[in-house]
Coordinates of C-alpha atoms in Angstrom, one line a residue:
M1 CA 124.4 87.9 137.2
P2 CA 124.0 85.2 134.5
P3 CA 121.2 85.5 131.9
V4 CA 117.9 84.2 133.1
A5 CA 114.7 83.1 131.2
P6 CA 111.3 84.4 132.2
E7 CA 109.9 80.9 131.9
E8 CA 111.8 80.0 135.0
F9 CA 109.3 82.3 136.9
P10 CA 105.9 81.3 135.5
P11 CA 102.8 83.3 136.4
P12 CA 100.5 82.0 139.2
V13 CA 97.7 80.8 136.8
K14 CA 96.2 77.6 135.5
P15 CA 94.1 78.6 132.5
A16 CA 92.5 75.3 131.7
E17 CA 91.3 75.0 135.3
E18 CA 90.4 78.7 136.1
F19 CA 88.9 79.8 132.8
I20 CA 87.0 76.7 131.7
G21 CA 84.0 75.1 133.6
P22 CA 80.3 74.2 133.4
P23 CA 77.5 76.7 133.5
T24 CA 76.6 77.8 137.0
D25 CA 73.6 80.1 136.7
P26 CA 70.1 78.6 137.2
E27 CA 68.6 77.7 133.9
E28 CA 66.0 80.4 134.1
E29 CA 68.7 83.1 134.6
R30 CA 70.9 82.1 131.7
I31 CA 71.1 84.2 128.5
E32 CA 70.4 82.0 125.5
V33 CA 71.7 82.9 122.0
G34 CA 72.1 80.9 118.8
V35 CA 75.8 81.6 118.0
A36 CA 78.1 83.4 120.5
I37 CA 81.1 85.1 118.9
V38 CA 83.8 86.2 121.2
G39 CA 85.6 89.3 119.8
G40 CA 84.4 92.2 117.7
G41 CA 87.3 92.3 115.3
P42 CA 87.6 91.4 111.6
A43 CA 87.2 87.6 112.1
G44 CA 84.3 87.8 114.6
L45 CA 82.3 90.5 112.8
A46 CA 82.8 88.9 109.3
C47 CA 81.5 85.7 110.9
A48 CA 78.5 87.4 112.4
I49 CA 77.6 89.2 109.1
R50 CA 78.0 86.1 107.0
L51 CA 75.8 84.2 109.5
M52 CA 73.0 86.7 109.1
Q53 CA 73.4 86.6 105.3
L54 CA 73.1 82.8 105.3
L55 CA 70.2 82.8 107.8
E56 CA 68.1 84.9 105.4
D57 CA 67.6 81.7 103.4
E58 CA 67.1 79.5 106.4
P59 CA 63.9 80.6 108.2
E60 CA 63.5 77.3 110.1
L61 CA 67.0 77.4 111.5
T62 CA 66.7 81.1 112.3
E63 CA 63.6 80.3 114.4
R64 CA 65.4 77.5 116.2
L65 CA 68.2 79.9 117.1
G66 CA 65.8 82.0 119.1
E67 CA 65.3 85.7 119.7
V68 CA 69.1 86.4 119.5
P69 CA 70.4 84.3 116.6
V70 CA 73.8 85.8 116.6
A71 CA 75.6 87.7 119.4
V72 CA 79.1 89.3 119.4
I73 CA 80.7 89.6 122.9
E74 CA 83.1 92.5 122.7
K75 CA 85.2 93.6 125.7
G76 CA 85.9 97.1 124.4
K77 CA 83.7 100.1 124.7
T78 CA 82.7 99.5 121.0
T79 CA 83.8 97.3 118.2
G80 CA 87.2 98.5 117.1
A81 CA 88.1 100.0 120.5
H82 CA 90.9 97.5 121.1
L83 CA 92.0 97.0 117.5
L84 CA 95.4 98.1 116.1
S85 CA 97.3 97.2 113.0
G86 CA 99.4 98.8 110.2
A87 CA 97.4 98.2 108.0
N88 CA 97.6 97.3 104.4
M89 CA 94.5 95.2 103.6
R90 CA 94.1 92.8 100.7
P91 CA 90.6 93.4 99.4
S92 CA 89.5 89.8 98.7
A93 CA 87.5 89.3 101.9
M94 CA 85.8 92.7 101.7
R95 CA 84.7 91.9 98.1
E96 CA 83.4 88.5 99.1
L97 CA 81.5 89.7 102.1
F98 CA 80.1 92.9 100.5
P99 CA 79.9 92.1 96.8
D100 CA 77.6 95.0 96.1
L101 CA 79.6 97.6 98.0
D102 CA 82.0 99.8 96.0
P103 CA 85.5 100.2 97.5
S104 CA 84.8 103.9 97.7
E105 CA 82.3 103.0 100.5
W106 CA 84.9 100.9 102.4
P107 CA 86.5 102.3 105.6
V108 CA 89.9 102.8 103.8
Y109 CA 92.1 105.8 103.1
Q110 CA 93.4 105.0 99.7
E111 CA 94.5 102.2 97.3
V112 CA 98.2 101.5 97.3
T113 CA 99.9 102.6 94.0
K114 CA 103.5 103.0 95.1
D115 CA 105.8 101.1 97.4
A116 CA 109.3 101.7 98.8
V117 CA 111.6 99.7 101.0
Y118 CA 114.7 101.1 102.7
L119 CA 117.6 99.6 104.6
L120 CA 118.4 102.1 107.3
T121 CA 121.8 102.9 108.8
K122 CA 122.0 105.4 111.6
R123 CA 122.1 108.3 109.1
R124 CA 121.3 106.9 105.7
A125 CA 118.3 105.3 104.0
L126 CA 119.3 103.0 101.2
P127 CA 116.4 102.1 98.8
L128 CA 116.0 98.4 97.9
K129 CA 115.2 98.1 94.3
P130 CA 113.3 96.3 93.0
V131 CA 110.9 96.2 96.0
P132 CA 111.2 92.7 97.6
P133 CA 108.1 90.6 96.7
P134 CA 106.7 90.4 100.3
F135 CA 106.5 94.2 100.5
R136 CA 104.7 94.8 97.2
N137 CA 101.3 96.2 98.0
H138 CA 99.9 97.5 94.7
G139 CA 96.1 97.0 94.7
N140 CA 95.9 96.7 98.5
Y141 CA 94.2 99.4 100.7
V142 CA 95.5 101.4 103.5
T143 CA 93.1 101.2 106.4
S144 CA 92.8 101.6 110.1
V145 CA 91.7 98.3 111.7
A146 CA 90.0 100.2 114.5
K147 CA 88.0 102.1 111.9
L148 CA 87.3 98.9 110.0
G149 CA 86.0 97.3 113.3
R150 CA 83.5 100.1 113.8
F151 CA 82.4 99.8 110.2
L152 CA 81.9 96.0 110.4
G153 CA 80.1 96.5 113.8
E154 CA 77.6 98.9 112.2
K155 CA 77.1 96.5 109.3
A156 CA 76.6 93.6 111.7
E157 CA 74.0 95.5 113.7
E158 CA 72.2 96.5 110.6
A159 CA 72.0 92.8 109.7
G160 CA 70.4 92.0 113.0
V161 CA 73.5 90.9 115.1
Y162 CA 73.4 91.7 118.8
V163 CA 76.7 93.4 119.7
L164 CA 77.3 93.1 123.5
S165 CA 80.0 95.7 124.0
E166 CA 81.8 96.4 127.3
T167 CA 81.4 92.6 128.0
A168 CA 84.4 90.5 128.9
A169 CA 84.2 86.8 128.0
D170 CA 85.8 85.6 131.2
K171 CA 85.1 81.8 131.1
L172 CA 84.5 79.2 128.5
L173 CA 81.5 77.0 129.4
V174 CA 82.1 73.3 128.8
E175 CA 80.1 70.2 129.7
D176 CA 81.1 66.7 128.7
R177 CA 83.9 68.3 126.7
I178 CA 81.3 70.1 124.6
V179 CA 81.5 73.9 124.5
K180 CA 78.2 75.4 125.6
G181 CA 79.0 79.2 125.5
I182 CA 80.8 81.7 127.7
R183 CA 80.4 83.4 131.1
S184 CA 80.7 87.1 131.1
G185 CA 82.9 88.8 133.7
D186 CA 81.8 90.6 136.8
K187 CA 81.6 94.4 136.9
G188 CA 82.0 96.8 139.8
R189 CA 84.6 95.1 141.9
G190 CA 87.3 97.1 143.8
R191 CA 91.0 96.7 143.7
D192 CA 90.9 93.8 146.2
G193 CA 88.0 92.1 144.5
E194 CA 85.4 93.4 146.9
E195 CA 81.9 94.2 145.6
L196 CA 81.3 97.9 145.1
S197 CA 77.9 99.7 145.2
N198 CA 77.6 99.3 141.4
F199 CA 78.5 95.6 141.4
E200 CA 77.0 93.4 138.6
P201 CA 77.7 89.7 138.5
G202 CA 78.6 88.0 135.2
S203 CA 76.1 85.8 133.3
D204 CA 76.2 82.5 131.6
V205 CA 75.7 83.0 127.8
I206 CA 74.5 79.6 126.4
A207 CA 75.0 79.1 122.7
K208 CA 74.5 76.3 120.2
A209 CA 77.8 77.3 118.6
T210 CA 80.7 79.4 120.0
V211 CA 83.4 81.1 117.9
L212 CA 86.6 82.3 119.5
A213 CA 87.7 85.3 117.5
E214 CA 89.5 87.1 120.4
G215 CA 92.5 88.2 118.4
T216 CA 96.1 87.9 119.5
L217 CA 96.8 86.1 122.7
G218 CA 93.1 85.3 123.3
H219 CA 92.2 84.8 126.9
L220 CA 89.8 81.9 126.3
T221 CA 91.7 80.6 123.2
G222 CA 94.8 79.9 125.3
A223 CA 92.8 78.1 127.9
A224 CA 90.9 76.1 125.2
I225 CA 94.1 75.1 123.4
E226 CA 95.5 73.8 126.7
Y227 CA 92.3 72.1 127.8
Y228 CA 91.7 70.3 124.5
D229 CA 95.4 69.7 123.9
I230 CA 95.2 71.2 120.4
G231 CA 98.4 73.2 120.3
G232 CA 100.4 73.5 117.1
R233 CA 103.5 71.4 116.3
Y234 CA 105.7 74.2 117.7
P235 CA 104.9 76.9 120.2
Q236 CA 103.4 80.2 119.1
R237 CA 105.6 83.3 119.3
W238 CA 104.7 87.0 119.0
E239 CA 105.9 90.4 117.8
L240 CA 105.0 93.6 119.5
G241 CA 104.0 96.6 117.4
V242 CA 103.8 100.2 118.6
K243 CA 102.1 102.7 116.3
E244 CA 101.5 106.4 116.1
V245 CA 99.3 108.5 113.8
W246 CA 100.5 111.9 112.8
K247 CA 99.0 114.9 111.1
V248 CA 101.6 116.2 108.8
P249 CA 102.1 119.3 106.6
K250 CA 103.0 117.4 103.4
S251 CA 101.4 114.3 102.0
L252 CA 103.0 111.0 101.5
D253 CA 102.5 109.3 98.2
R254 CA 103.6 105.8 98.9
V255 CA 103.7 102.9 101.4
I256 CA 107.1 102.7 103.0
H257 CA 108.8 99.8 105.0
T258 CA 112.2 99.9 106.5
M259 CA 114.6 97.4 108.0
G260 CA 117.9 97.7 109.9
W261 CA 118.5 100.6 112.3
P262 CA 117.6 101.2 115.1
L263 CA 117.6 97.4 115.6
R264 CA 120.9 95.7 116.1
K265 CA 122.0 93.0 113.7
R266 CA 124.0 90.6 115.8
A267 CA 122.4 87.3 116.5
K268 CA 123.1 87.5 120.3
W269 CA 120.5 90.4 120.6
N270 CA 117.9 88.7 118.3
E271 CA 116.3 92.0 117.4
F272 CA 114.1 91.0 114.4
G273 CA 111.6 93.5 112.9
G274 CA 111.1 96.7 110.9
S275 CA 109.0 99.7 110.5
F276 CA 106.1 100.9 108.4
I277 CA 105.1 104.4 107.3
Y278 CA 101.7 104.5 105.6
P279 CA 99.8 107.5 104.1
M280 CA 96.3 108.1 105.6
G281 CA 94.9 110.5 103.1
E282 CA 96.4 113.9 102.3
D283 CA 97.5 115.1 105.6
R284 CA 98.1 112.2 107.9
V285 CA 100.5 109.2 108.1
S286 CA 100.9 106.2 110.4
I287 CA 104.3 105.1 111.6
G288 CA 105.0 102.0 113.6
L289 CA 107.7 99.6 114.6
V290 CA 107.2 95.9 114.9
V291 CA 109.8 93.7 116.8
G292 CA 109.9 90.1 117.7
L293 CA 109.5 89.3 121.4
D294 CA 112.3 86.7 121.3
Y295 CA 114.9 89.4 121.8
T296 CA 117.4 89.0 124.7
D297 CA 118.3 92.4 126.0
A298 CA 116.3 93.2 129.2
T299 CA 116.5 96.9 128.5
F300 CA 115.1 96.8 125.0
S301 CA 111.9 98.7 124.5
V302 CA 109.8 98.8 121.3
H303 CA 108.1 102.0 122.3
D304 CA 111.4 103.8 122.9
S305 CA 113.0 102.2 119.8
L306 CA 110.1 103.8 117.8
Q307 CA 111.0 107.2 119.3
E308 CA 114.6 106.6 118.3
L309 CA 113.6 105.7 114.8
K310 CA 111.8 109.0 114.5
T311 CA 115.1 110.8 115.0
H312 CA 116.5 109.4 111.7
P313 CA 116.8 112.2 109.0
F314 CA 114.7 110.2 106.6
V315 CA 111.8 109.7 109.0
R316 CA 112.1 113.3 110.4
D317 CA 111.7 114.7 106.9
I318 CA 108.2 113.0 106.8
L319 CA 107.0 114.0 110.2
E320 CA 108.7 117.4 110.6
G321 CA 106.2 120.1 111.5
G322 CA 103.5 117.6 112.2
E323 CA 101.6 116.6 115.4
R324 CA 101.0 113.2 116.9
E325 CA 97.2 112.4 117.1
A326 CA 97.1 108.8 118.3
W327 CA 99.2 106.0 119.7
G328 CA 98.7 102.3 120.5
A329 CA 100.4 99.0 120.9
K330 CA 99.5 95.4 120.1
T331 CA 101.1 92.0 119.8
I332 CA 101.0 90.0 116.6
P333 CA 101.2 86.2 116.4
S334 CA 104.3 85.3 114.3
G335 CA 104.8 81.6 114.7
G336 CA 103.2 81.0 111.3
Y337 CA 102.0 77.7 109.9
W338 CA 103.7 75.3 112.4
S339 CA 102.3 77.2 115.4
M340 CA 98.6 77.2 114.3
P341 CA 96.4 75.0 116.5
S342 CA 96.4 71.4 115.4
R343 CA 92.6 71.6 115.3
L344 CA 90.5 74.7 114.6
A345 CA 87.2 73.2 115.8
V346 CA 86.1 71.1 118.8
P347 CA 82.5 70.1 119.6
G348 CA 80.5 73.3 119.8
M349 CA 83.4 75.7 119.0
A350 CA 85.6 77.1 116.3
I351 CA 88.7 79.3 116.5
A352 CA 89.3 82.0 113.8
G353 CA 91.7 84.8 112.9
D354 CA 94.7 86.0 115.0
A355 CA 93.4 83.8 117.8
A356 CA 94.4 80.8 115.6
G357 CA 97.7 82.5 114.5
M358 CA 96.4 83.3 111.0
V359 CA 99.1 85.9 110.2
N360 CA 101.7 86.0 107.5
I361 CA 104.6 87.8 109.0
P362 CA 106.8 88.0 105.9
T363 CA 104.1 90.0 104.1
L364 CA 102.6 91.7 107.2
K365 CA 99.1 90.4 106.3
G366 CA 96.3 89.1 108.5
I367 CA 93.1 91.1 108.2
H368 CA 91.8 89.4 105.1
Y369 CA 92.8 85.9 106.5
A370 CA 90.8 86.7 109.6
M371 CA 87.7 87.8 107.7
H372 CA 87.9 84.8 105.3
A373 CA 88.2 82.5 108.3
G374 CA 85.2 84.1 110.0
M375 CA 83.1 83.6 106.9
Y376 CA 84.3 79.9 106.6
A377 CA 83.3 79.4 110.2
A378 CA 79.8 80.9 109.6
E379 CA 79.2 78.6 106.6
A380 CA 80.3 75.5 108.5
I381 CA 78.2 76.4 111.5
V382 CA 75.0 76.9 109.5
D383 CA 75.5 73.7 107.6
A384 CA 76.0 71.8 110.9
L385 CA 73.2 73.4 112.8
K386 CA 70.8 72.6 110.0
H387 CA 71.4 69.0 110.9
D388 CA 71.4 69.5 114.7
S389 CA 75.1 68.8 114.7
I390 CA 77.8 70.5 116.8
N391 CA 80.6 69.1 114.6
F392 CA 82.2 72.0 112.8
E393 CA 85.1 70.1 111.3
A394 CA 84.0 71.3 107.8
Y395 CA 85.4 74.7 108.9
E396 CA 88.9 73.2 109.2
E397 CA 88.5 71.7 105.7
K398 CA 87.5 75.1 104.3
V399 CA 90.6 76.7 105.8
R400 CA 92.9 74.0 104.5
R401 CA 91.6 74.5 101.0
S402 CA 91.9 78.3 101.1
V403 CA 94.3 81.1 100.6
I404 CA 95.0 81.0 104.3
E405 CA 96.6 77.5 104.1
K406 CA 98.3 78.3 100.8
D407 CA 100.0 81.5 101.9
L408 CA 100.9 80.4 105.4
Y409 CA 102.4 77.1 104.2
R410 CA 104.5 79.0 101.6
S411 CA 106.0 81.2 104.3
R412 CA 106.1 78.5 107.0
N413 CA 109.9 78.7 107.6
M414 CA 110.6 82.3 106.8
R415 CA 110.5 83.9 110.2
Q416 CA 112.6 81.3 112.2
P417 CA 116.0 81.9 110.5
F418 CA 116.1 85.5 111.8
S419 CA 116.9 84.0 115.2
H420 CA 120.3 83.4 113.8
G421 CA 120.9 87.1 112.9
F422 CA 119.8 89.6 110.3
F423 CA 122.1 88.6 107.5
L424 CA 121.8 84.8 107.7
G425 CA 118.0 85.1 108.3
G426 CA 117.7 87.4 105.3
A427 CA 119.6 85.0 103.1
V428 CA 117.6 82.0 104.1
A429 CA 114.3 83.8 103.8
S430 CA 115.2 85.1 100.4
A431 CA 115.9 81.5 99.2
M432 CA 112.5 80.5 100.5
E433 CA 110.9 83.4 98.7
I434 CA 112.6 82.6 95.4
T435 CA 111.6 78.9 95.6
G436 CA 108.1 79.5 96.8
G437 CA 109.0 78.1 100.2
A438 CA 110.4 74.9 98.9
F439 CA 114.1 75.5 99.9
P440 CA 115.2 75.1 102.5
G441 CA 112.4 72.8 103.4
G442 CA 111.5 70.8 106.5
Q443 CA 110.2 72.2 109.7
W444 CA 112.0 75.0 111.4
R445 CA 111.3 75.0 115.1
N446 CA 109.9 78.0 117.0
E447 CA 111.1 78.6 120.5
P448 CA 108.7 80.3 123.0
D449 CA 109.6 83.9 123.6
A450 CA 109.7 83.3 127.3
E451 CA 112.5 80.7 126.9
Q452 CA 115.0 83.4 125.8
A453 CA 117.5 84.1 128.6
M454 CA 117.5 87.8 129.4
S455 CA 120.3 90.1 130.5
S456 CA 120.8 93.9 130.5
D457 CA 122.9 94.6 127.4
G458 CA 122.8 98.3 126.6
A459 CA 119.8 99.0 124.5
G460 CA 118.2 101.2 127.1
S461 CA 121.2 103.6 127.3
R462 CA 120.8 104.9 123.7
Y463 CA 117.1 106.0 123.7
P464 CA 116.3 109.7 123.2
K465 CA 115.0 111.7 126.1
P466 CA 111.3 112.4 125.4
D467 CA 110.4 116.0 124.8
N468 CA 106.7 115.1 124.5
K469 CA 106.5 117.1 121.3
Y470 CA 108.3 114.9 118.8
T471 CA 109.5 112.0 121.0
F472 CA 107.2 110.8 123.7
D473 CA 107.3 109.0 127.0
K474 CA 105.1 106.0 127.8
L475 CA 102.6 107.7 130.1
S476 CA 101.7 110.5 127.7
S477 CA 101.3 107.8 125.1
V478 CA 98.8 105.8 127.2
F479 CA 96.7 109.0 127.5
A480 CA 96.8 109.3 123.7
S481 CA 95.3 105.8 123.4
G482 CA 92.1 106.9 125.0
N483 CA 92.7 104.5 127.9
A484 CA 90.0 105.0 130.6
T485 CA 90.6 102.1 133.0
R486 CA 89.7 103.2 136.5
D487 CA 92.5 103.4 139.1
D488 CA 90.7 101.2 141.6
A489 CA 90.0 98.3 139.2
P490 CA 91.2 94.8 140.2
N491 CA 94.6 93.8 139.0
H492 CA 94.1 91.6 135.9
I493 CA 97.8 90.8 135.3
R494 CA 99.3 87.6 136.8
L495 CA 103.0 87.4 137.3
Q496 CA 105.6 86.6 139.9
T497 CA 106.4 89.9 141.7
R498 CA 109.7 88.9 143.3
V499 CA 112.2 88.0 140.6
P500 CA 115.8 88.5 139.4
R501 CA 116.5 92.0 138.4
D502 CA 116.9 91.2 134.7
I503 CA 113.4 89.6 134.6
A504 CA 111.9 92.6 136.3
Q505 CA 113.7 94.9 133.9
T506 CA 112.4 92.9 131.0
F507 CA 108.9 93.6 132.1
V508 CA 109.6 97.3 132.7
S509 CA 111.2 97.9 129.4
M510 CA 109.0 95.7 127.3
C511 CA 105.7 97.2 128.4
P512 CA 104.8 100.2 126.2
A513 CA 102.3 101.5 128.8
Q514 CA 104.5 101.7 131.9
V515 CA 102.5 99.1 133.8
Y516 CA 105.5 97.6 135.6
E517 CA 108.0 99.3 137.9
I518 CA 110.9 98.4 140.1
P519 CA 111.0 100.3 143.5
E520 CA 113.5 103.2 143.3
D521 CA 115.4 102.1 146.4
Q522 CA 116.0 98.7 144.8
L523 CA 117.1 100.3 141.6
A524 CA 119.6 102.4 143.5
N525 CA 121.1 99.7 145.7
G526 CA 121.7 97.3 142.8
A527 CA 119.8 94.4 144.3
E528 CA 119.9 91.2 142.3
V529 CA 116.4 90.2 143.2
V530 CA 113.8 92.9 143.2
D531 CA 110.0 93.5 143.5
V532 CA 107.8 94.2 140.5
Q533 CA 105.1 96.8 141.2
V534 CA 102.1 96.7 138.9
V535 CA 99.9 99.6 137.8
P536 CA 97.1 97.8 136.0
S537 CA 95.1 101.0 135.1
N538 CA 97.9 101.9 132.6
C539 CA 97.4 98.6 130.6
V540 CA 96.4 98.9 127.0
Q541 CA 96.0 95.1 126.7
C542 CA 98.7 94.6 124.1
G543 CA 99.3 91.1 125.4
A544 CA 103.2 91.3 125.5
I545 CA 103.4 90.2 129.1
T546 CA 101.7 86.8 128.3
A547 CA 104.3 86.2 125.6
K548 CA 107.2 87.1 127.8
G549 CA 106.5 85.4 131.1
G550 CA 103.3 86.7 132.7
R551 CA 99.6 86.2 132.0
L552 CA 97.2 88.9 131.0
T553 CA 93.6 88.1 132.0
L554 CA 90.6 90.1 131.2
P555 CA 89.8 93.4 133.1
E556 CA 86.3 94.6 133.5
G557 CA 84.4 95.0 130.2
G558 CA 84.9 98.5 128.8
D559 CA 88.3 99.0 130.3
G560 CA 91.4 99.6 128.2
P561 CA 92.1 101.8 125.2
L562 CA 89.6 103.5 122.9
Y563 CA 91.4 103.4 119.6
Q564 CA 89.9 105.5 116.9
E565 CA 92.3 105.4 113.9
T566 CA 95.0 102.8 114.8

């Protein structure tokens, strides 16, 4: 059958209608806070901590903000539970937020002193010397963003922030086009939505200012961008990263990035990405593979490609004799400068961090941008609220004058050329790097990942059979994520369940957690149109389904992974 694009089978959801509305609780039952921050990641927690620092010098405003001046609404079991990244962190935001804290007290493993980049063929690893500028990490710090989230959460609570964990921000509260807060999701519903014996309804959380710092593919952020019509010049696109943490017998002394194998170079497959291997102290390493979701082979799987990568002699030498300790998966916004929202603030609300697409894909950096953005939002909110204003446009100005704007504008056209193949993309991106982004100039368009026409084209036939000792299947990996979603929870994933076979296969292969299945009898009889069966309890909320043709909504607060060191 001819290739078919997932966008031709859109999910049954209308975000701006379903997830935005006025408060519904009686006034006496509403929860009132000063500032509501949605998301306990680097952006949201940096915002919360900076708010409390500023409020120390603003007693009148603090009193007006009430008993709960700052609240963080976090859907995971704790801050950091849903966070995953490489991660090599630039230290600028940590130094600004904690000027009196020595780096030895940061939640990091080590400072980067050595870098290496390799071009992989099936059997060889060819070093690229000198190291290309985007991959130079000297002076950065290897960290776990899950560990960083826990650290920032503790610092926030010490400062007086109320962290409402296991709380899903299900709806954005808007009256007269002014954001008034959020509504938390219900708890204790059965698979069909029925109220169980432990049912607890959600609550309206009313705030003078709301910050959406939900991270990649934010549930409320997507709805708000549609409702306020503040999308970027071009659509956002995403990468999917799958990561493992290994305990190993010999230490790694450098940060490693690879490109090439196991990804195919021809433009027709559009397999853009690469791997990272980072030291985590003396006896552990993290290894991950990041691939753009604009690929075209319905059988391609990032999780299984990572397992294939591990069979390379160069990688096996690093991991040999080791043991996998953790696994996780997450999407990364990669549209860059042209895909950021046209506005970062509307009356009563600001958007920060990955939710706003503040990621520099050529350098694989986003944590420090998110933290800086959170701090800028805090400063603008305090300045506005002192004057009884809900206009936070000063936040946008702070971002535009910052390293966020400078870096993302410089790399504004570096991701798009790789849609034309590895070699042409590399040549164009190199020219942009050499000229500081000046040549080739202009605006290179992003195409939505779901617009790519999909067909089964051989990727799935080459993956190694998991032995669950060195190479792993998806289900055992979900267990390693700490996922504890109950089996009878309602389905939080919206998608069409009767679709062409290649669309269904795209969902099955893409998902790193084996959430989607095609019935065995339909696999066997070669049916061109098949059913998609959904196992929502496997979901680790990576967000890939939203990028590639479905829509992830929020499960019950506390569901999902419990990442520790990812």
